[in-house]
PDB file of C-alpha atoms in Angstrom:
ATOM      1  CA  UNK A   1      48.079-106.996 -29.792  1.00 40.00           C
ATOM      2  CA  UNK A   2      44.877-106.846 -27.747  1.00 50.00           C
ATOM      3  CA  UNK A   3      43.914-103.416 -29.123  1.00 58.00           C
ATOM      4  CA  UNK A   4      44.635-104.454 -32.721  1.00 58.00           C
ATOM      5  CA  UNK A   5      42.738-107.715 -32.254  1.00 55.00           C
ATOM      6  CA  UNK A   6      39.786-105.884 -30.749  1.00 68.00           C
ATOM      7  CA  UNK A   7      39.680-103.450 -33.663  1.00 75.00           C
ATOM      8  CA  UNK A   8      39.812-106.295 -36.185  1.00 75.00           C
ATOM      9  CA  UNK A   9      36.911-108.074 -34.460  1.00 78.00           C
ATOM     10  CA  UNK A  10      34.889-104.830 -34.323  1.00 81.00           C
ATOM     11  CA  UNK A  11      35.411-104.084 -38.033  1.00 81.00           C
ATOM     12  CA  UNK A  12      34.480-107.657 -39.003  1.00 78.00           C
ATOM     13  CA  UNK A  13      31.304-107.442 -36.912  1.00 78.00           C
ATOM     14  CA  UNK A  14      30.437-104.019 -38.361  1.00 82.00           C
ATOM     15  CA  UNK A  15      30.529-105.182 -41.984  1.00 81.00           C
ATOM     16  CA  UNK A  16      28.641-108.364 -41.153  1.00 79.00           C
ATOM     17  CA  UNK A  17      25.877-106.538 -39.295  1.00 78.00           C
ATOM     18  CA  UNK A  18      25.424-103.852 -41.942  1.00 84.00           C
ATOM     19  CA  UNK A  19      24.836-106.512 -44.580  1.00 82.00           C
ATOM     20  CA  UNK A  20      22.587-108.536 -42.295  1.00 80.00           C
ATOM     21  CA  UNK A  21      20.509-105.490 -41.294  1.00 82.00           C
ATOM     22  CA  UNK A  22      19.730-104.633 -44.916  1.00 84.00           C
ATOM     23  CA  UNK A  23      18.671-108.166 -45.838  1.00 81.00           C
ATOM     24  CA  UNK A  24      16.513-108.537 -42.702  1.00 80.00           C
ATOM     25  CA  UNK A  25      14.742-105.233 -43.301  1.00 84.00           C
ATOM     26  CA  UNK A  26      13.996-106.174 -46.899  1.00 83.00           C
ATOM     27  CA  UNK A  27      12.567-109.481 -45.634  1.00 80.00           C
ATOM     28  CA  UNK A  28      10.369-107.579 -43.150  1.00 82.00           C
ATOM     29  CA  UNK A  29       9.042-105.288 -45.875  1.00 83.00           C
ATOM     30  CA  UNK A  30       8.167-108.304 -48.039  1.00 81.00           C
ATOM     31  CA  UNK A  31       6.621-110.485 -45.327  1.00 77.00           C
ATOM     32  CA  UNK A  32       5.532-108.225 -42.462  1.00 77.00           C
ATOM     33  CA  UNK A  33       7.145-110.625 -39.955  1.00 74.00           C
ATOM     34  CA  UNK A  34       7.661-109.027 -36.522  1.00 71.00           C
ATOM     35  CA  UNK A  35      10.577-111.392 -35.856  1.00 70.00           C
ATOM     36  CA  UNK A  36      12.288-110.016 -38.946  1.00 73.00           C
ATOM     37  CA  UNK A  37      11.589-106.436 -37.823  1.00 78.00           C
ATOM     38  CA  UNK A  38      12.990-107.169 -34.346  1.00 73.00           C
ATOM     39  CA  UNK A  39      16.058-108.779 -35.887  1.00 73.00           C
ATOM     40  CA  UNK A  40      16.446-105.813 -38.257  1.00 80.00           C
ATOM     41  CA  UNK A  41      16.496-103.420 -35.309  1.00 78.00           C
ATOM     42  CA  UNK A  42      18.875-105.797 -33.513  1.00 71.00           C
ATOM     43  CA  UNK A  43      21.341-105.676 -36.420  1.00 78.00           C
ATOM     44  CA  UNK A  44      21.038-101.895 -36.755  1.00 80.00           C
ATOM     45  CA  UNK A  45      21.763-101.613 -33.027  1.00 76.00           C
ATOM     46  CA  UNK A  46      24.737-103.938 -33.408  1.00 76.00           C
ATOM     47  CA  UNK A  47      26.098-101.815 -36.257  1.00 82.00           C
ATOM     48  CA  UNK A  48      25.736 -98.741 -34.092  1.00 80.00           C
ATOM     49  CA  UNK A  49      27.557-100.620 -31.337  1.00 78.00           C
ATOM     50  CA  UNK A  50      30.568-101.225 -33.530  1.00 82.00           C
ATOM     51  CA  UNK A  51      30.586 -97.620 -34.701  1.00 85.00           C
ATOM     52  CA  UNK A  52      30.613 -96.406 -31.093  1.00 83.00           C
ATOM     53  CA  UNK A  53      33.385 -98.830 -30.124  1.00 84.00           C
ATOM     54  CA  UNK A  54      35.556 -97.644 -33.014  1.00 86.00           C
ATOM     55  CA  UNK A  55      34.851 -94.006 -32.158  1.00 87.00           C
ATOM     56  CA  UNK A  56      35.661 -94.616 -28.496  1.00 84.00           C
ATOM     57  CA  UNK A  57      38.936 -96.261 -29.458  1.00 83.00           C
ATOM     58  CA  UNK A  58      39.873 -93.244 -31.542  1.00 85.00           C
ATOM     59  CA  UNK A  59      38.920 -90.783 -28.797  1.00 84.00           C
ATOM     60  CA  UNK A  60      40.963 -92.685 -26.201  1.00 82.00           C
ATOM     61  CA  UNK A  61      44.168 -92.045 -28.161  1.00 83.00           C
ATOM     62  CA  UNK A  62      44.063 -88.308 -27.567  1.00 85.00           C
ATOM     63  CA  UNK A  63      47.056 -86.976 -25.657  1.00 85.00           C
ATOM     64  CA  UNK A  64      46.749 -85.918 -22.026  1.00 82.00           C
ATOM     65  CA  UNK A  65      46.115 -82.212 -21.435  1.00 83.00           C
ATOM     66  CA  UNK A  66      45.709 -79.819 -18.506  1.00 83.00           C
ATOM     67  CA  UNK A  67      42.055 -80.724 -18.040  1.00 84.00           C
ATOM     68  CA  UNK A  68      42.656 -84.475 -18.298  1.00 84.00           C
ATOM     69  CA  UNK A  69      46.209 -85.011 -17.013  1.00 84.00           C
ATOM     70  CA  UNK A  70      45.840 -88.789 -16.950  1.00 84.00           C
ATOM     71  CA  UNK A  71      44.687 -88.950 -20.554  1.00 83.00           C
ATOM     72  CA  UNK A  72      41.532 -90.230 -22.222  1.00 83.00           C
ATOM     73  CA  UNK A  73      42.034 -93.984 -21.965  1.00 84.00           C
ATOM     74  CA  UNK A  74      38.700 -94.556 -20.239  1.00 85.00           C
ATOM     75  CA  UNK A  75      36.834 -93.171 -23.254  1.00 87.00           C
ATOM     76  CA  UNK A  76      36.760 -96.777 -24.481  1.00 85.00           C
ATOM     77  CA  UNK A  77      34.874 -97.792 -21.346  1.00 86.00           C
ATOM     78  CA  UNK A  78      32.424 -94.902 -21.700  1.00 88.00           C
ATOM     79  CA  UNK A  79      31.376 -95.851 -25.223  1.00 86.00           C
ATOM     80  CA  UNK A  80      31.214 -99.545 -24.371  1.00 84.00           C
ATOM     81  CA  UNK A  81      28.878 -98.617 -21.497  1.00 86.00           C
ATOM     82  CA  UNK A  82      26.741 -96.563 -23.885  1.00 85.00           C
ATOM     83  CA  UNK A  83      26.556 -99.605 -26.163  1.00 80.00           C
ATOM     84  CA  UNK A  84      25.199-101.683 -23.299  1.00 78.00           C
ATOM     85  CA  UNK A  85      22.783 -99.225 -21.755  1.00 77.00           C
ATOM     86  CA  UNK A  86      21.362 -97.453 -24.779  1.00 71.00           C
ATOM     87  CA  UNK A  87      21.550 -99.609 -27.867  1.00 67.00           C
ATOM     88  CA  UNK A  88      20.936-103.033 -26.333  1.00 72.00           C
ATOM     89  CA  UNK A  89      18.128-101.773 -24.108  1.00 74.00           C
ATOM     90  CA  UNK A  90      16.556 -99.835 -26.979  1.00 74.00           C
ATOM     91  CA  UNK A  91      16.694-102.949 -29.161  1.00 75.00           C
ATOM     92  CA  UNK A  92      15.371-105.184 -26.383  1.00 82.00           C
ATOM     93  CA  UNK A  93      12.501-102.920 -25.351  1.00 84.00           C
ATOM     94  CA  UNK A  94      11.492-102.339 -28.974  1.00 79.00           C
ATOM     95  CA  UNK A  95      11.440-106.093 -29.590  1.00 80.00           C
ATOM     96  CA  UNK A  96       9.250-106.662 -26.510  1.00 87.00           C
ATOM     97  CA  UNK A  97       6.858-103.934 -27.640  1.00 82.00           C
ATOM     98  CA  UNK A  98       6.634-105.446 -31.112  1.00 77.00           C
ATOM     99  CA  UNK A  99       6.077-108.907 -29.582  1.00 83.00           C
ATOM    100  CA  UNK A 100       3.250-107.595 -27.371  1.00 87.00           C
ATOM    101  CA  UNK A 101       1.584-106.085 -30.432  1.00 79.00           C
ATOM    102  CA  UNK A 102       2.058-109.238 -32.521  1.00 78.00           C
ATOM    103  CA  UNK A 103       0.840-111.646 -29.841  1.00 85.00           C
ATOM    104  CA  UNK A 104      -2.249-109.484 -29.281  1.00 81.00           C
ATOM    105  CA  UNK A 105      -2.955-109.302 -33.024  1.00 77.00           C
ATOM    106  CA  UNK A 106      -1.274-112.310 -34.656  1.00 77.00           C
ATOM    107  CA  UNK A 107      -0.945-112.322 -38.423  1.00 71.00           C
ATOM    108  CA  UNK A 108       0.222-115.252 -40.563  1.00 70.00           C
ATOM    109  CA  UNK A 109       3.011-114.889 -43.093  1.00 70.00           C
ATOM    110  CA  UNK A 110       1.086-115.408 -46.326  1.00 69.00           C
ATOM    111  CA  UNK A 111       3.416-113.853 -48.898  1.00 70.00           C
ATOM    112  CA  UNK A 112       7.068-114.310 -49.806  1.00 68.00           C
ATOM    113  CA  UNK A 113       7.136-117.162 -47.318  1.00 69.00           C
ATOM    114  CA  UNK A 114      10.578-118.423 -48.338  1.00 78.00           C
ATOM    115  CA  UNK A 115      12.262-115.029 -47.889  1.00 80.00           C
ATOM    116  CA  UNK A 116      12.577-114.860 -44.074  1.00 78.00           C
ATOM    117  CA  UNK A 117      13.922-118.413 -43.849  1.00 83.00           C
ATOM    118  CA  UNK A 118      16.522-117.765 -46.554  1.00 85.00           C
ATOM    119  CA  UNK A 119      17.530-114.449 -44.986  1.00 82.00           C
ATOM    120  CA  UNK A 120      17.853-115.942 -41.512  1.00 82.00           C
ATOM    121  CA  UNK A 121      19.968-118.844 -42.731  1.00 87.00           C
ATOM    122  CA  UNK A 122      22.245-116.456 -44.653  1.00 85.00           C
ATOM    123  CA  UNK A 123      22.460-114.193 -41.596  1.00 82.00           C
ATOM    124  CA  UNK A 124      23.451-117.132 -39.396  1.00 86.00           C
ATOM    125  CA  UNK A 125      26.302-117.894 -41.789  1.00 87.00           C
ATOM    126  CA  UNK A 126      27.540-114.273 -41.842  1.00 82.00           C
ATOM    127  CA  UNK A 127      27.187-113.861 -38.082  1.00 82.00           C
ATOM    128  CA  UNK A 128      29.070-117.133 -37.526  1.00 88.00           C
ATOM    129  CA  UNK A 129      32.003-115.785 -39.535  1.00 84.00           C
ATOM    130  CA  UNK A 130      32.051-112.618 -37.428  1.00 81.00           C
ATOM    131  CA  UNK A 131      31.836-114.680 -34.232  1.00 87.00           C
ATOM    132  CA  UNK A 132      34.717-116.858 -35.414  1.00 86.00           C
ATOM    133  CA  UNK A 133      36.898-113.761 -35.903  1.00 83.00           C
ATOM    134  CA  UNK A 134      36.090-112.562 -32.380  1.00 83.00           C
ATOM    135  CA  UNK A 135      36.925-116.005 -30.949  1.00 88.00           C
ATOM    136  CA  UNK A 136      40.224-116.188 -32.839  1.00 85.00           C
ATOM    137  CA  UNK A 137      41.304-112.725 -31.649  1.00 82.00           C
ATOM    138  CA  UNK A 138      40.262-113.491 -28.076  1.00 84.00           C
ATOM    139  CA  UNK A 139      42.190-116.767 -27.979  1.00 85.00           C
ATOM    140  CA  UNK A 140      45.404-114.806 -28.608  1.00 81.00           C
ATOM    141  CA  UNK A 141      45.128-113.011 -25.274  1.00 79.00           C
ATOM    142  CA  UNK A 142      42.829-114.939 -22.933  1.00 79.00           C
ATOM    143  CA  UNK A 143      45.441-117.533 -21.922  1.00 78.00           C
ATOM    144  CA  UNK A 144      44.156-120.272 -19.626  1.00 80.00           C
ATOM    145  CA  UNK A 145      41.095-118.326 -18.500  1.00 81.00           C
ATOM    146  CA  UNK A 146      37.644-119.648 -19.321  1.00 86.00           C
ATOM    147  CA  UNK A 147      35.476-117.602 -21.642  1.00 85.00           C
ATOM    148  CA  UNK A 148      33.399-116.297 -18.730  1.00 85.00           C
ATOM    149  CA  UNK A 149      36.543-115.421 -16.770  1.00 84.00           C
ATOM    150  CA  UNK A 150      37.865-113.531 -19.790  1.00 85.00           C
ATOM    151  CA  UNK A 151      34.643-111.514 -20.084  1.00 84.00           C
ATOM    152  CA  UNK A 152      34.708-110.764 -16.361  1.00 82.00           C
ATOM    153  CA  UNK A 153      38.391-109.814 -16.128  1.00 81.00           C
ATOM    154  CA  UNK A 154      39.240-108.293 -19.509  1.00 80.00           C
ATOM    155  CA  UNK A 155      40.343-104.662 -19.367  1.00 82.00           C
ATOM    156  CA  UNK A 156      39.895-104.187 -23.119  1.00 80.00           C
ATOM    157  CA  UNK A 157      36.132-103.617 -23.610  1.00 81.00           C
ATOM    158  CA  UNK A 158      35.901-104.325 -27.344  1.00 80.00           C
ATOM    159  CA  UNK A 159      36.396-108.091 -27.386  1.00 81.00           C
ATOM    160  CA  UNK A 160      34.003-108.905 -24.499  1.00 84.00           C
ATOM    161  CA  UNK A 161      31.357-106.674 -26.084  1.00 82.00           C
ATOM    162  CA  UNK A 162      31.782-108.257 -29.522  1.00 83.00           C
ATOM    163  CA  UNK A 163      31.802-111.785 -28.086  1.00 86.00           C
ATOM    164  CA  UNK A 164      28.540-111.259 -26.201  1.00 86.00           C
ATOM    165  CA  UNK A 165      27.034-109.292 -29.061  1.00 81.00           C
ATOM    166  CA  UNK A 166      27.799-111.949 -31.670  1.00 83.00           C
ATOM    167  CA  UNK A 167      26.620-114.725 -29.363  1.00 87.00           C
ATOM    168  CA  UNK A 168      23.377-112.847 -28.714  1.00 84.00           C
ATOM    169  CA  UNK A 169      22.988-112.277 -32.449  1.00 81.00           C
ATOM    170  CA  UNK A 170      23.382-115.974 -33.241  1.00 87.00           C
ATOM    171  CA  UNK A 171      20.951-117.029 -30.532  1.00 89.00           C
ATOM    172  CA  UNK A 172      18.548-114.303 -31.672  1.00 84.00           C
ATOM    173  CA  UNK A 173      18.680-115.566 -35.243  1.00 83.00           C
ATOM    174  CA  UNK A 174      17.861-119.074 -34.085  1.00 89.00           C
ATOM    175  CA  UNK A 175      14.928-117.720 -32.050  1.00 88.00           C
ATOM    176  CA  UNK A 176      13.714-115.736 -35.055  1.00 83.00           C
ATOM    177  CA  UNK A 177      14.001-118.831 -37.252  1.00 87.00           C
ATOM    178  CA  UNK A 178      12.020-120.744 -34.621  1.00 88.00           C
ATOM    179  CA  UNK A 179       9.231-118.135 -34.571  1.00 85.00           C
ATOM    180  CA  UNK A 180       9.061-117.709 -38.336  1.00 83.00           C
ATOM    181  CA  UNK A 181       9.289-121.459 -38.971  1.00 86.00           C
ATOM    182  CA  UNK A 182       6.429-122.348 -36.630  1.00 88.00           C
ATOM    183  CA  UNK A 183       4.345-119.508 -38.057  1.00 85.00           C
ATOM    184  CA  UNK A 184       4.831-120.893 -41.570  1.00 84.00           C
ATOM    185  CA  UNK A 185       4.119-124.463 -40.447  1.00 86.00           C
ATOM    186  CA  UNK A 186       1.036-123.738 -38.312  1.00 86.00           C
ATOM    187  CA  UNK A 187      -0.258-120.612 -40.020  1.00 84.00           C
ATOM    188  CA  UNK A 188      -0.556-119.009 -36.565  1.00 83.00           C
ATOM    189  CA  UNK A 189       1.217-115.646 -36.286  1.00 79.00           C
ATOM    190  CA  UNK A 190       1.428-115.885 -32.503  1.00 88.00           C
ATOM    191  CA  UNK A 191       4.637-117.925 -32.878  1.00 89.00           C
ATOM    192  CA  UNK A 192       6.204-114.996 -34.693  1.00 81.00           C
ATOM    193  CA  UNK A 193       5.366-112.834 -31.681  1.00 85.00           C
ATOM    194  CA  UNK A 194       6.764-115.386 -29.242  1.00 89.00           C
ATOM    195  CA  UNK A 195      10.032-115.498 -31.177  1.00 85.00           C
ATOM    196  CA  UNK A 196      10.172-111.706 -31.087  1.00 83.00           C
ATOM    197  CA  UNK A 197       9.600-111.668 -27.317  1.00 89.00           C
ATOM    198  CA  UNK A 198      12.414-114.163 -26.794  1.00 89.00           C
ATOM    199  CA  UNK A 199      14.748-111.917 -28.810  1.00 84.00           C
ATOM    200  CA  UNK A 200      13.783-108.943 -26.652  1.00 86.00           C
ATOM    201  CA  UNK A 201      14.478-110.811 -23.409  1.00 90.00           C
ATOM    202  CA  UNK A 202      17.815-111.998 -24.799  1.00 88.00           C
ATOM    203  CA  UNK A 203      18.914-108.454 -25.668  1.00 84.00           C
ATOM    204  CA  UNK A 204      17.985-107.090 -22.247  1.00 87.00           C
ATOM    205  CA  UNK A 205      19.883-109.897 -20.474  1.00 88.00           C
ATOM    206  CA  UNK A 206      23.002-109.228 -22.565  1.00 86.00           C
ATOM    207  CA  UNK A 207      22.612-105.486 -21.920  1.00 85.00           C
ATOM    208  CA  UNK A 208      22.499-106.071 -18.172  1.00 87.00           C
ATOM    209  CA  UNK A 209      25.649-108.235 -18.219  1.00 87.00           C
ATOM    210  CA  UNK A 210      27.580-105.707 -20.293  1.00 85.00           C
ATOM    211  CA  UNK A 211      26.399-102.768 -18.197  1.00 85.00           C
ATOM    212  CA  UNK A 212      27.667-104.415 -15.000  1.00 86.00           C
ATOM    213  CA  UNK A 213      31.029-105.268 -16.573  1.00 84.00           C
ATOM    214  CA  UNK A 214      31.582-101.832 -18.093  1.00 85.00           C
ATOM    215  CA  UNK A 215      30.491-100.077 -14.895  1.00 85.00           C
ATOM    216  CA  UNK A 216      33.263-101.845 -13.012  1.00 83.00           C
ATOM    217  CA  UNK A 217      35.834-100.682 -15.551  1.00 83.00           C
ATOM    218  CA  UNK A 218      34.538 -97.108 -15.467  1.00 85.00           C
ATOM    219  CA  UNK A 219      34.739 -96.930 -11.679  1.00 84.00           C
ATOM    220  CA  UNK A 220      38.337 -98.129 -11.845  1.00 83.00           C
ATOM    221  CA  UNK A 221      39.863-101.569 -11.433  1.00 85.00           C
ATOM    222  CA  UNK A 222      43.205-102.704 -10.086  1.00 87.00           C
ATOM    223  CA  UNK A 223      45.824-104.587 -12.071  1.00 89.00           C
ATOM    224  CA  UNK A 224      45.504-108.349 -12.258  1.00 87.00           C
ATOM    225  CA  UNK A 225      46.952-110.427  -9.388  1.00 89.00           C
ATOM    226  CA  UNK A 226      49.733-111.600 -11.725  1.00 90.00           C
ATOM    227  CA  UNK A 227      50.675-108.030 -12.630  1.00 92.00           C
ATOM    228  CA  UNK A 228      50.605-106.939  -8.986  1.00 94.00           C
ATOM    229  CA  UNK A 229      52.965-109.777  -8.050  1.00 94.00           C
ATOM    230  CA  UNK A 230      55.329-108.773 -10.873  1.00 95.00           C
ATOM    231  CA  UNK A 231      55.305-105.107  -9.810  1.00 95.00           C
ATOM    232  CA  UNK A 232      55.986-105.979  -6.177  1.00 94.00           C
ATOM    233  CA  UNK A 233      58.872-108.243  -7.159  1.00 94.00           C
ATOM    234  CA  UNK A 234      60.319-105.523  -9.417  1.00 94.00           C
ATOM    235  CA  UNK A 235      60.178-102.881  -6.681  1.00 94.00           C
ATOM    236  CA  UNK A 236      62.172-104.908  -4.139  1.00 92.00           C
ATOM    237  CA  UNK A 237      64.476-106.563  -6.686  1.00 91.00           C
ATOM    238  CA  UNK A 238      67.202-103.956  -6.301  1.00 87.00           C
ATOM    239  CA  UNK A 239      69.306-102.885  -3.293  1.00 88.00           C
ATOM    240  CA  UNK A 240      67.807 -99.383  -3.323  1.00 87.00           C
ATOM    241  CA  UNK A 241      64.509-100.476  -1.719  1.00 89.00           C
ATOM    242  CA  UNK A 242      64.500-102.129   1.682  1.00 87.00           C
ATOM    243  CA  UNK A 243      60.834-103.140   1.549  1.00 89.00           C
ATOM    244  CA  UNK A 244      57.444-102.305   0.071  1.00 91.00           C
ATOM    245  CA  UNK A 245      55.130-100.710   2.631  1.00 90.00           C
ATOM    246  CA  UNK A 246      51.958-100.601   0.536  1.00 90.00           C
ATOM    247  CA  UNK A 247      50.863-100.203  -3.073  1.00 94.00           C
ATOM    248  CA  UNK A 248      47.799 -99.242  -5.114  1.00 94.00           C
ATOM    249  CA  UNK A 249      47.137 -99.820  -8.809  1.00 94.00           C
ATOM    250  CA  UNK A 250      44.328 -98.666 -11.067  1.00 92.00           C
ATOM    251  CA  UNK A 251      43.664 -98.859 -14.795  1.00 90.00           C
ATOM    252  CA  UNK A 252      43.540 -95.459 -16.506  1.00 88.00           C
ATOM    253  CA  UNK A 253      42.570 -97.291 -19.675  1.00 85.00           C
ATOM    254  CA  UNK A 254      42.830-100.798 -21.085  1.00 83.00           C
ATOM    255  CA  UNK A 255      46.539-100.421 -21.847  1.00 84.00           C
ATOM    256  CA  UNK A 256      47.597 -97.906 -19.212  1.00 89.00           C
ATOM    257  CA  UNK A 257      48.176 -98.626 -15.539  1.00 92.00           C
ATOM    258  CA  UNK A 258      48.831 -96.214 -12.684  1.00 94.00           C
ATOM    259  CA  UNK A 259      51.040 -97.499  -9.855  1.00 95.00           C
ATOM    260  CA  UNK A 260      51.369 -95.675  -6.529  1.00 95.00           C
ATOM    261  CA  UNK A 261      53.488 -97.161  -3.754  1.00 94.00           C
ATOM    262  CA  UNK A 262      55.227 -96.260  -0.526  1.00 94.00           C
ATOM    263  CA  UNK A 263      58.680 -97.799  -0.277  1.00 93.00           C
ATOM    264  CA  UNK A 264      61.105 -98.059   2.634  1.00 91.00           C
ATOM    265  CA  UNK A 265      64.640 -96.699   2.178  1.00 90.00           C
ATOM    266  CA  UNK A 266      67.620 -96.589   4.553  1.00 85.00           C
ATOM    267  CA  UNK A 267      67.767 -93.630   6.898  1.00 82.00           C
ATOM    268  CA  UNK A 268      71.346 -92.746   6.046  1.00 82.00           C
ATOM    269  CA  UNK A 269      70.796 -92.324   2.298  1.00 85.00           C
ATOM    270  CA  UNK A 270      71.136 -88.878   0.768  1.00 88.00           C
ATOM    271  CA  UNK A 271      68.361 -87.304  -1.275  1.00 89.00           C
ATOM    272  CA  UNK A 272      70.248 -87.968  -4.517  1.00 91.00           C
ATOM    273  CA  UNK A 273      70.687 -91.642  -3.602  1.00 89.00           C
ATOM    274  CA  UNK A 274      66.981 -91.973  -2.842  1.00 91.00           C
ATOM    275  CA  UNK A 275      66.120 -90.309  -6.176  1.00 92.00           C
ATOM    276  CA  UNK A 276      68.397 -92.674  -8.098  1.00 92.00           C
ATOM    277  CA  UNK A 277      66.879 -95.631  -6.261  1.00 90.00           C
ATOM    278  CA  UNK A 278      63.359 -94.532  -7.198  1.00 93.00           C
ATOM    279  CA  UNK A 279      64.391 -94.124 -10.843  1.00 93.00           C
ATOM    280  CA  UNK A 280      65.878 -97.628 -10.831  1.00 94.00           C
ATOM    281  CA  UNK A 281      62.742 -99.119  -9.254  1.00 93.00           C
ATOM    282  CA  UNK A 282      60.526 -97.381 -11.828  1.00 94.00           C
ATOM    283  CA  UNK A 283      62.630 -98.810 -14.656  1.00 94.00           C
ATOM    284  CA  UNK A 284      62.272-102.320 -13.238  1.00 95.00           C
ATOM    285  CA  UNK A 285      58.492-101.899 -12.931  1.00 95.00           C
ATOM    286  CA  UNK A 286      58.141-100.759 -16.542  1.00 94.00           C
ATOM    287  CA  UNK A 287      60.300-103.650 -17.731  1.00 94.00           C
ATOM    288  CA  UNK A 288      58.170-106.156 -15.795  1.00 94.00           C
ATOM    289  CA  UNK A 289      54.756-104.642 -16.665  1.00 94.00           C
ATOM    290  CA  UNK A 290      55.006-102.409 -19.756  1.00 93.00           C
ATOM    291  CA  UNK A 291      51.495-100.975 -19.351  1.00 92.00           C
ATOM    292  CA  UNK A 292      52.564 -99.406 -16.018  1.00 92.00           C
ATOM    293  CA  UNK A 293      52.995 -95.989 -17.594  1.00 89.00           C
ATOM    294  CA  UNK A 294      52.411 -93.709 -14.618  1.00 92.00           C
ATOM    295  CA  UNK A 295      54.389 -94.607 -11.500  1.00 94.00           C
ATOM    296  CA  UNK A 296      54.554 -92.664  -8.244  1.00 95.00           C
ATOM    297  CA  UNK A 297      56.894 -93.990  -5.537  1.00 94.00           C
ATOM    298  CA  UNK A 298      56.940 -92.303  -2.134  1.00 92.00           C
ATOM    299  CA  UNK A 299      60.023 -92.989   0.017  1.00 92.00           C
ATOM    300  CA  UNK A 300      59.776 -93.555   3.749  1.00 89.00           C
ATOM    301  CA  UNK A 301      62.372 -94.369   6.399  1.00 82.00           C
ATOM    302  CA  UNK A 302      62.970 -98.066   6.846  1.00 64.00           C
ATOM    303  CA  UNK A 303      62.639 -99.274  10.439  1.00 63.00           C
ATOM    304  CA  UNK A 304      63.895-102.785  11.062  1.00 57.00           C
ATOM    305  CA  UNK A 305      61.388-105.056  12.727  1.00 56.00           C
ATOM    306  CA  UNK A 306      58.448-102.714  12.168  1.00 57.00           C
ATOM    307  CA  UNK A 307      55.717-104.411  10.095  1.00 51.00           C
ATOM    308  CA  UNK A 308      54.384-102.640   7.063  1.00 50.00           C
ATOM    309  CA  UNK A 309      50.992-101.048   7.600  1.00 46.00           C
ATOM    310  CA  UNK A 310      48.245-100.753   5.062  1.00 44.00           C
ATOM    311  CA  UNK A 311      44.629 -99.732   5.317  1.00 44.00           C
ATOM    312  CA  UNK A 312      43.450-101.117   1.977  1.00 46.00           C
ATOM    313  CA  UNK A 313      43.963-104.363   0.082  1.00 51.00           C
ATOM    314  CA  UNK A 314      46.457-104.333  -2.785  1.00 50.00           C
ATOM    315  CA  UNK A 315      43.844-105.658  -5.153  1.00 44.00           C
ATOM    316  CA  UNK A 316      40.115-105.424  -5.541  1.00 39.00           C
ATOM    317  CA  UNK A 317      37.792-108.269  -6.340  1.00 37.00           C
ATOM    318  CA  UNK A 318      36.661-108.343  -9.897  1.00 36.00           C
ATOM    319  CA  UNK A 319      33.328-106.570 -10.426  1.00 36.00           C
TER     320      UNK A 319
END
């Protein structure tokens, strides 16, 4: 459900941004407004973002091979990181450059004055519809988490990226409307430059947030505390396992989890009994947490009264 919802939100944002980019660029050509040019580049960057997210999703579905035995699930993280680092920063830096030029040489909007206002209002409507789709798809999977907690903890990169992207787009449109509106009211083009600068700062801030979040996913994150508790309970639920000595989990992709654990078995069990016990424990893990697709259980001899030793925590703090 999360992957399908993410794809739906990405496609909705893609069509919205393509239409918005065209109308903004036409408005820039008619009026010469730097805010409209910055917003045009912003929408083009957003469209590129969605294209990269869709491409990354397709690449991640490739089957594992000898060179990549754990599959290509993290391709989705790679392209989401590219979205943050390249496209948002390119859009932000371009907007700041255009603002610097406009503030140094302000020009009033003296032709087609109604066009940028009409375009911005229409863009706000279209972007709001895209944002609503992203919110609806996110609400299906975020549970009781706050929006910020969802962005911080989500393993699926598409929805957090689209949420922040659409929010930045809406705020950017309001800033552009502010700059263009004051320029039309006062006749002073410096307000157009100020609005453009605010858009640039906004894009760079969003880029920084996304880069940090995607970097954490690329490095590798553990399962959620709830999933770890379910896996632990599943391992020791049967008579085959005396106790869990230690366990590690890591996401190979948004919907694929690797589980490695050392389990204690009785010293008098035969090799075939140990093997059957491991198979049973793996089945219980997959039933409890379906995304646990790769499971490696190492048996050890159970020693009564000896505490389990571990040199690492079972979970890692969220990035």
